[in-house]
Each structure stands twice: as C-alpha cells, then as structure tokens.
Amino acid sequence: MRWSQALIPTHKEDPSDAETVSHRLMLRAGLIRKVTSGVYNYLPLGWRVVRRVEAIVREEMDATGGQEILMPVLSPAELWMESGRWRVYGKELWRTQDRNGRNFALGPTHEEVVTDIARNEVRSYRELPFCLYQIQTKFRDETRPRFGVVRAREFIMKDAYSFHRDETSLEDTYRQMHAAYSRVFDRCALTYRPVEAATGAIGGSVSHEFMVLSDTGESEVIVCGCGYAATNERAEGTVPPAGGDDQGEQAMRAVDTPDSRTIEEVAAFLGVAPTRIVKTMVYDADGRAVAVLIRGDRDVNEAKLALVLGADVVVPAAPDVIERVTGAPVGFAGPVGLSGVETVADESVRGMRNVVVGGNRKDVHLVNANAGRDFPAPQFRDLALVRKGDRCARCGAELDSFRGIEVGQIFKLGTKYSSSMKATFLDEDGVAKPLVMGCYGLGVSRTTAAIVEQHHDRDGIAWPSSVAPYAVHLLVINPRDAGPREAADSLYEALRGRGIEVLYDDRDESPGAKFKDADLVGMPLRVTVGDRGIKRGVVETRIRKTGEKGELPRDSAAEAVAAMLPKLP
Ligand code: 9G3
C-alpha cells in the first residue's frame, strides 16, 4: 500500500482524553477513531491488525476441532427469558424492539442463542461432543466505557460453546481450549498468565481468565510463589489477624460520632485503628437484604458472597433499604439490635473483641461491642476480597499481586443453560439428559490493545511480526529524486512480488516527519531508500523493535529482506 494513497491519519500530539498508552498510540497511529462513547471506527491499519489476530484465533480454534458459525446480533428476548437472564441483567443488556414492538437484545454473549441451536439439532449422544465458535461484534452498554477499545460498548469477541454428554468430556475440551488460548497469546507475543477466575452470574463451576500483564490493567490478580494465581474476585486467602485486643471483654457504651460515616472518619474521631472497627455492610441478594460483618480495613468480595448465599446477583443495598433494615441512615449500621435480617461475618471478624460498631442510630457508634454478649455470634465465612500481603490458602506464604488486562475467559458451564432451556440429548439407554456445556471467550479487539500495551516505546508502537499490519515499512527519503524514487518503486514491486506486505511511504513530506511516522506506526522492518545510499548501491534497514540498523545491496534487497523477516522479533 502506498502511503500517499492510504488513510493513515497520524497525530504528533497525545490525545488529551486517552489515559492508557494503548489508547493514546492507537489514536495517534491512526488505527482507530472514536465515533461516540465506547464505540470506535477501525481505520485501515487498525483493521489489518484485528484481522491478523482473528486469523490466529481461527487457526487455533479450528485446530481444536471447533466449527465456525455466525449467530445474529439480534437476540429474541424470549430466549433470554427462558434462561432467566432478561430479568437478571439491567441496563448493560442493550435492549431494542422491532417495528412490531417485539423485544430483542443486541447480543452481549450468545449462550441462549447457541443453546437454542443445540436443542433443535442435537438428538443423540452419538452427535457429541462438538464445539461451535464465532468471531462477532458484541454489545454491552457499559456504565463507564474507557481505555479506548479495551472497555468498549461495541467490541469484537471470539466466543465458542462446546456440548458434551458429561463432565469428563467437558474436561477434555476445556483442557484443549486452555492450551489453544495459550498458543493464541504466545503467537500474539503477549506476556500473560492463566489464572483461576470467578464464574459469577454466568454460572458454572470452573473458570480461568487469561491476563495480560499491564500496570494499567483493570483487573487485579493475586499470586503466590507456590504457583497459585487467581483474580482478586476468585482468590482465596487468609486475612492476617490485626491483634491489639488482648484485654478481657470491656463494658460496651454508646458514643456520639457526629457526621462520622466512613471507616476513616470514625477511626479518626474515636482515635482507633480501622482494624478495631467491625463494619456492617447491607447487601441486596436477589431481592433479600443480608448484613455482612467485616473488619474495617477490608472489603467484601461480592462474588464470594453470592456463592455463599446461593444468589444470582448481589449488589450493595440501596440507602432506603439500609434505613429500613437498620433504622438508621447509611454509615451507622451495626449488629447490635439488628433483627429480622440474615447476618453473616467474614473470617477476619472471628475472635475480635471490644470492637467499634455502628449504633443503628444517626451519629452514634458503640465501642467495646462483643459477639455473643452484645449481638448474636454470627456464622463465619471466607467473604473478604483477598489482597497483596494476605496469606496463601495453599502454602501460607505471603501473597503478591499484579494488574492485568483480561483478554480471555473460559468456563465449565455445566447444565445451567441446557436445563433452563430444555436442551437435552438421548443417552445410549434412550434417557433424555441435559447437555453439558462449556464456553470460551476471547476479546479480539481488546487483544489488539493489549499487544500495544506490551509492544511500544517512547517513539510509538513496535508490532510483533505475527500481527503487524504490514511486514515492511519502505520509505523513500525524497520522492522527487528520480534515482531513489525508481529504486524504491522497483523494490516495492519486488517485495510485493514475493508476497510481502509492504507499506510504502512515498509521500512528498520531510524525511524527519516520515521517520517519526515510521516509528509511530511501528512496522517490524523499515527499509530506507535515499540518494546517498543509492549512489553507493545500498538501501538502509532498521529493525523497529531493537533499533538495529543495517545496509543491503540495492540489487538483491528484496531477497535479503525476505530472508530477514522470519528472524525478526
Ligand atoms: C449480559 C451482559 C453482559 C455480560 C453477560 C451477559 C459478561 C455475560 C459473561 C460471559 C461469559 C462467556 C461466552 C463467551 C465467553 C464469556 N457480561 N458475561 O454473560 F447480558 Cl449485558 O459473557 N460468554
């Protein structure tokens, strides 16, 4: 492609509203353009990268025996009502109506639609297992789209769904997918880590996320030297005891704490450490109020709480619910005198004595409250959001953490959708059984941004060869010089003749600007044709990733370039 005829609108300046390096560089290098919040155009260079990533994904999905299909974006509401998710999901599920008022969802995922295919087409255990996949645009009306295509409202996902007669067969495909995902991310030259993940509202028993290491990643991953790794939502671990209450049970008393609602405000007002406070969080679990006691310096892991309560959706209760349940405004909830509401405590509270709790009255806290004496001894469960510094549940060592971008997630779904949607098969005894399912998602558009996060320097993007929009960036210093221009034109044709993808910067612009653009758009190999070199019968090369420079004889440059490409990083 000749740059003079290409739409590659690069920017010298960093766009003001881009927070992450991938967002900044994808805008500056002319890969994407924002249409509206969370919605992007993929311009020629950006779309070439997406298609190269898709090609790798397709190859690896096909290699697992996956069969590619395409399901509609428009999902009839009826299917979502059958699975119960039309009711469970809120505004994030992009709903619309057709001209006759029929309800649809713009598919955020396709468990319902693919299960509908299976229940209509699968009869016998003989037809199992099989795996269907698609690479398709998804819609999720996120509250806060950000970081460019990393968290978008319209994005490209590869979603695969496998169907089995039993868990053993599912285990086999799950393992194959795990390996295929590793091959995909290896081929995209990504540094990533598969980690245990929560299954959340999607259901199922087991899940792994593939995390690309990035300090700007939205996800926090908890890791241990023993090899344990899990998202902080899924992570198990022990909260180190805070200590500091070795005296016997003291007399409980009420203390006025005007306008002290947050843990920090109460701790400061009473002159105690947040670890001496037990906070009472009120949640809405599928519509019922639940009180959770947890140490003041810790957070509740809502995914764990949902599992403990067997609830689909767990969200913080609304202020009016808190007022109704505790008799006090937000910030003063406590276990003393709290009746008629299910209460559970996190392990971090076990054994604490003489703690500070909310008084269930405005501007009042209780000091020296003791479980058993002042409020019913609660059930203790592992409900805390594990963090760096906690103890590993496996080996007891101190846990560490890193941030990452989730580029893939795989699930053992089991029969959640097949049972609710009556998708069955006949086993060898003619008995109808619910199909056992797995599903496997890979964020294609997000992966392109993750690659930029890990492959850039201060001058711009440095694409790995496996996904670069073009393998070679050919640059003629001054196209008005007939000698260099003819040399560059013929090298361009010679390289294309060898099937090499070349971006040929033949623009009549300053050499400085063209070199800057070459570094910005980041093709793996730059070949420069200039007057001085042509006079000496050579062209210059520069490897983008390493900056390594070289010269090639002009007459055999195409052959030499072809030999260099496979060795490039
Ligand atoms: C929704 C909305 C958002 C969602 C979902 C449903 C995430 C939802 C989880 C999955 C699970 C797997 C198949 C491919 C791999 C991931 N966000 N998830 O189910 F209605 Cl609005 O999508 N699905």
PDB file of N, CA and C in Angstrom, residues 34 77 87 116 199 201 275 278-279 282 292 303 306 325 330 333 342 351 354 356 414-415 423 465 523 525 531 567-568:
ATOM      1  N   LYS A  34     -12.724   7.462  17.569  1.00  0.00           N
ATOM      2  CA  LYS A  34     -13.944   7.363  18.386  1.00  0.00           C
ATOM      3  C   LYS A  34     -15.144   7.871  17.585  1.00  0.00           C
ATOM      4  N   ALA A  77     -35.861 -11.669  22.877  1.00  0.00           N
ATOM      5  CA  ALA A  77     -35.988 -11.607  24.342  1.00  0.00           C
ATOM      6  C   ALA A  77     -36.485 -12.931  24.909  1.00  0.00           C
ATOM      7  N   ARG A  87     -34.390 -10.916  33.027  1.00  0.00           N
ATOM      8  CA  ARG A  87     -34.762 -10.252  34.299  1.00  0.00           C
ATOM      9  C   ARG A  87     -33.509  -9.871  35.095  1.00  0.00           C
ATOM     10  N   ASP A 116     -30.165 -22.740  21.913  1.00  0.00           N
ATOM     11  CA  ASP A 116     -31.364 -22.932  21.081  1.00  0.00           C
ATOM     12  C   ASP A 116     -31.027 -23.754  19.839  1.00  0.00           C
ATOM     13  N   THR A 199     -16.899 -17.506  38.453  1.00  0.00           N
ATOM     14  CA  THR A 199     -17.848 -17.739  37.352  1.00  0.00           C
ATOM     15  C   THR A 199     -18.954 -16.694  37.386  1.00  0.00           C
ATOM     16  N   ALA A 201     -22.261 -14.386  37.622  1.00  0.00           N
ATOM     17  CA  ALA A 201     -23.672 -14.571  37.237  1.00  0.00           C
ATOM     18  C   ALA A 201     -23.806 -15.554  36.080  1.00  0.00           C
ATOM     19  N   THR A 275      -8.697  -1.385  61.988  1.00  0.00           N
ATOM     20  CA  THR A 275      -8.757  -2.833  62.283  1.00  0.00           C
ATOM     21  C   THR A 275      -9.475  -3.114  63.591  1.00  0.00           C
ATOM     22  N   VAL A 278     -15.571  -3.041  63.326  1.00  0.00           N
ATOM     23  CA  VAL A 278     -16.268  -4.057  62.520  1.00  0.00           C
ATOM     24  C   VAL A 278     -17.374  -3.323  61.770  1.00  0.00           C
ATOM     25  N   LYS A 279     -17.233  -3.293  60.412  1.00  0.00           N
ATOM     26  CA  LYS A 279     -18.269  -2.581  59.666  1.00  0.00           C
ATOM     27  C   LYS A 279     -19.386  -3.545  59.263  1.00  0.00           C
ATOM     28  N   VAL A 282     -24.709  -3.790  54.185  1.00  0.00           N
ATOM     29  CA  VAL A 282     -26.014  -4.392  53.860  1.00  0.00           C
ATOM     30  C   VAL A 282     -26.097  -4.597  52.344  1.00  0.00           C
ATOM     31  N   VAL A 292     -23.563  -8.085  56.258  1.00  0.00           N
ATOM     32  CA  VAL A 292     -22.249  -8.741  56.292  1.00  0.00           C
ATOM     33  C   VAL A 292     -21.338  -7.955  57.231  1.00  0.00           C
ATOM     34  N   ALA A 303     -18.563 -11.584  44.778  1.00  0.00           N
ATOM     35  CA  ALA A 303     -18.672 -12.878  44.068  1.00  0.00           C
ATOM     36  C   ALA A 303     -18.707 -14.015  45.086  1.00  0.00           C
ATOM     37  N   ALA A 306     -22.075 -13.986  46.879  1.00  0.00           N
ATOM     38  CA  ALA A 306     -23.140 -14.577  46.044  1.00  0.00           C
ATOM     39  C   ALA A 306     -23.072 -16.097  46.120  1.00  0.00           C
ATOM     40  N   VAL A 325     -33.850  -1.482  57.126  1.00  0.00           N
ATOM     41  CA  VAL A 325     -33.323  -2.684  57.821  1.00  0.00           C
ATOM     42  C   VAL A 325     -32.662  -2.316  59.151  1.00  0.00           C
ATOM     43  N   VAL A 330     -27.391   5.536  56.156  1.00  0.00           N
ATOM     44  CA  VAL A 330     -26.132   4.890  55.757  1.00  0.00           C
ATOM     45  C   VAL A 330     -24.975   5.417  56.616  1.00  0.00           C
ATOM     46  N   ALA A 333     -24.824   1.585  60.423  1.00  0.00           N
ATOM     47  CA  ALA A 333     -25.367   0.226  60.592  1.00  0.00           C
ATOM     48  C   ALA A 333     -24.473  -0.577  61.533  1.00  0.00           C
ATOM     49  N   GLU A 342     -30.864 -11.521  57.749  1.00  0.00           N
ATOM     50  CA  GLU A 342     -29.821 -12.560  57.734  1.00  0.00           C
ATOM     51  C   GLU A 342     -28.459 -11.886  57.878  1.00  0.00           C
ATOM     52  N   GLY A 351     -13.066 -13.988  66.526  1.00  0.00           N
ATOM     53  CA  GLY A 351     -12.130 -13.801  67.646  1.00  0.00           C
ATOM     54  C   GLY A 351     -11.909 -12.343  68.022  1.00  0.00           C
ATOM     55  N   ASN A 354     -14.202  -6.406  71.853  1.00  0.00           N
ATOM     56  CA  ASN A 354     -14.196  -4.970  72.184  1.00  0.00           C
ATOM     57  C   ASN A 354     -14.055  -4.129  70.919  1.00  0.00           C
ATOM     58  N   VAL A 356     -15.485  -1.638  67.708  1.00  0.00           N
ATOM     59  CA  VAL A 356     -16.360  -0.492  67.437  1.00  0.00           C
ATOM     60  C   VAL A 356     -17.338  -0.916  66.347  1.00  0.00           C
ATOM     61  N   GLY A 414     -21.493 -26.366  32.615  1.00  0.00           N
ATOM     62  CA  GLY A 414     -22.352 -27.451  33.124  1.00  0.00           C
ATOM     63  C   GLY A 414     -23.703 -27.408  32.423  1.00  0.00           C
ATOM     64  N   THR A 415     -24.786 -27.507  33.187  1.00  0.00           N
ATOM     65  CA  THR A 415     -26.127 -27.607  32.568  1.00  0.00           C
ATOM     66  C   THR A 415     -26.991 -26.376  32.853  1.00  0.00           C
ATOM     67  N   ALA A 423     -32.483 -28.191  26.749  1.00  0.00           N
ATOM     68  CA  ALA A 423     -31.642 -28.686  25.643  1.00  0.00           C
ATOM     69  C   ALA A 423     -31.068 -30.025  26.082  1.00  0.00           C
ATOM     70  N   SER A 465       5.936  -9.282  14.610  1.00  0.00           N
ATOM     71  CA  SER A 465       5.704  -9.629  13.188  1.00  0.00           C
ATOM     72  C   SER A 465       4.394 -10.382  13.000  1.00  0.00           C
ATOM     73  N   MET A 523       5.926  -0.699  12.039  1.00  0.00           N
ATOM     74  CA  MET A 523       6.148  -1.935  11.285  1.00  0.00           C
ATOM     75  C   MET A 523       7.502  -2.543  11.678  1.00  0.00           C
ATOM     76  N   LEU A 525      10.067  -3.905  10.216  1.00  0.00           N
ATOM     77  CA  LEU A 525      11.317  -3.607   9.489  1.00  0.00           C
ATOM     78  C   LEU A 525      11.139  -2.381   8.614  1.00  0.00           C
ATOM     79  N   ASP A 531      19.144   9.103  -1.526  1.00  0.00           N
ATOM     80  CA  ASP A 531      20.078   9.471  -2.604  1.00  0.00           C
ATOM     81  C   ASP A 531      21.487   8.959  -2.297  1.00  0.00           C
ATOM     82  N   LYS A 567      13.234 -13.839  10.877  1.00  0.00           N
ATOM     83  CA  LYS A 567      14.105 -13.782  12.071  1.00  0.00           C
ATOM     84  C   LYS A 567      13.743 -12.590  12.955  1.00  0.00           C
ATOM     85  N   LEU A 568      12.829 -11.744  12.482  1.00  0.00           N
ATOM     86  CA  LEU A 568      12.513 -10.532  13.257  1.00  0.00           C
ATOM     87  C   LEU A 568      11.689 -10.874  14.494  1.00  0.00           C
TER      88      LEU A 568
END
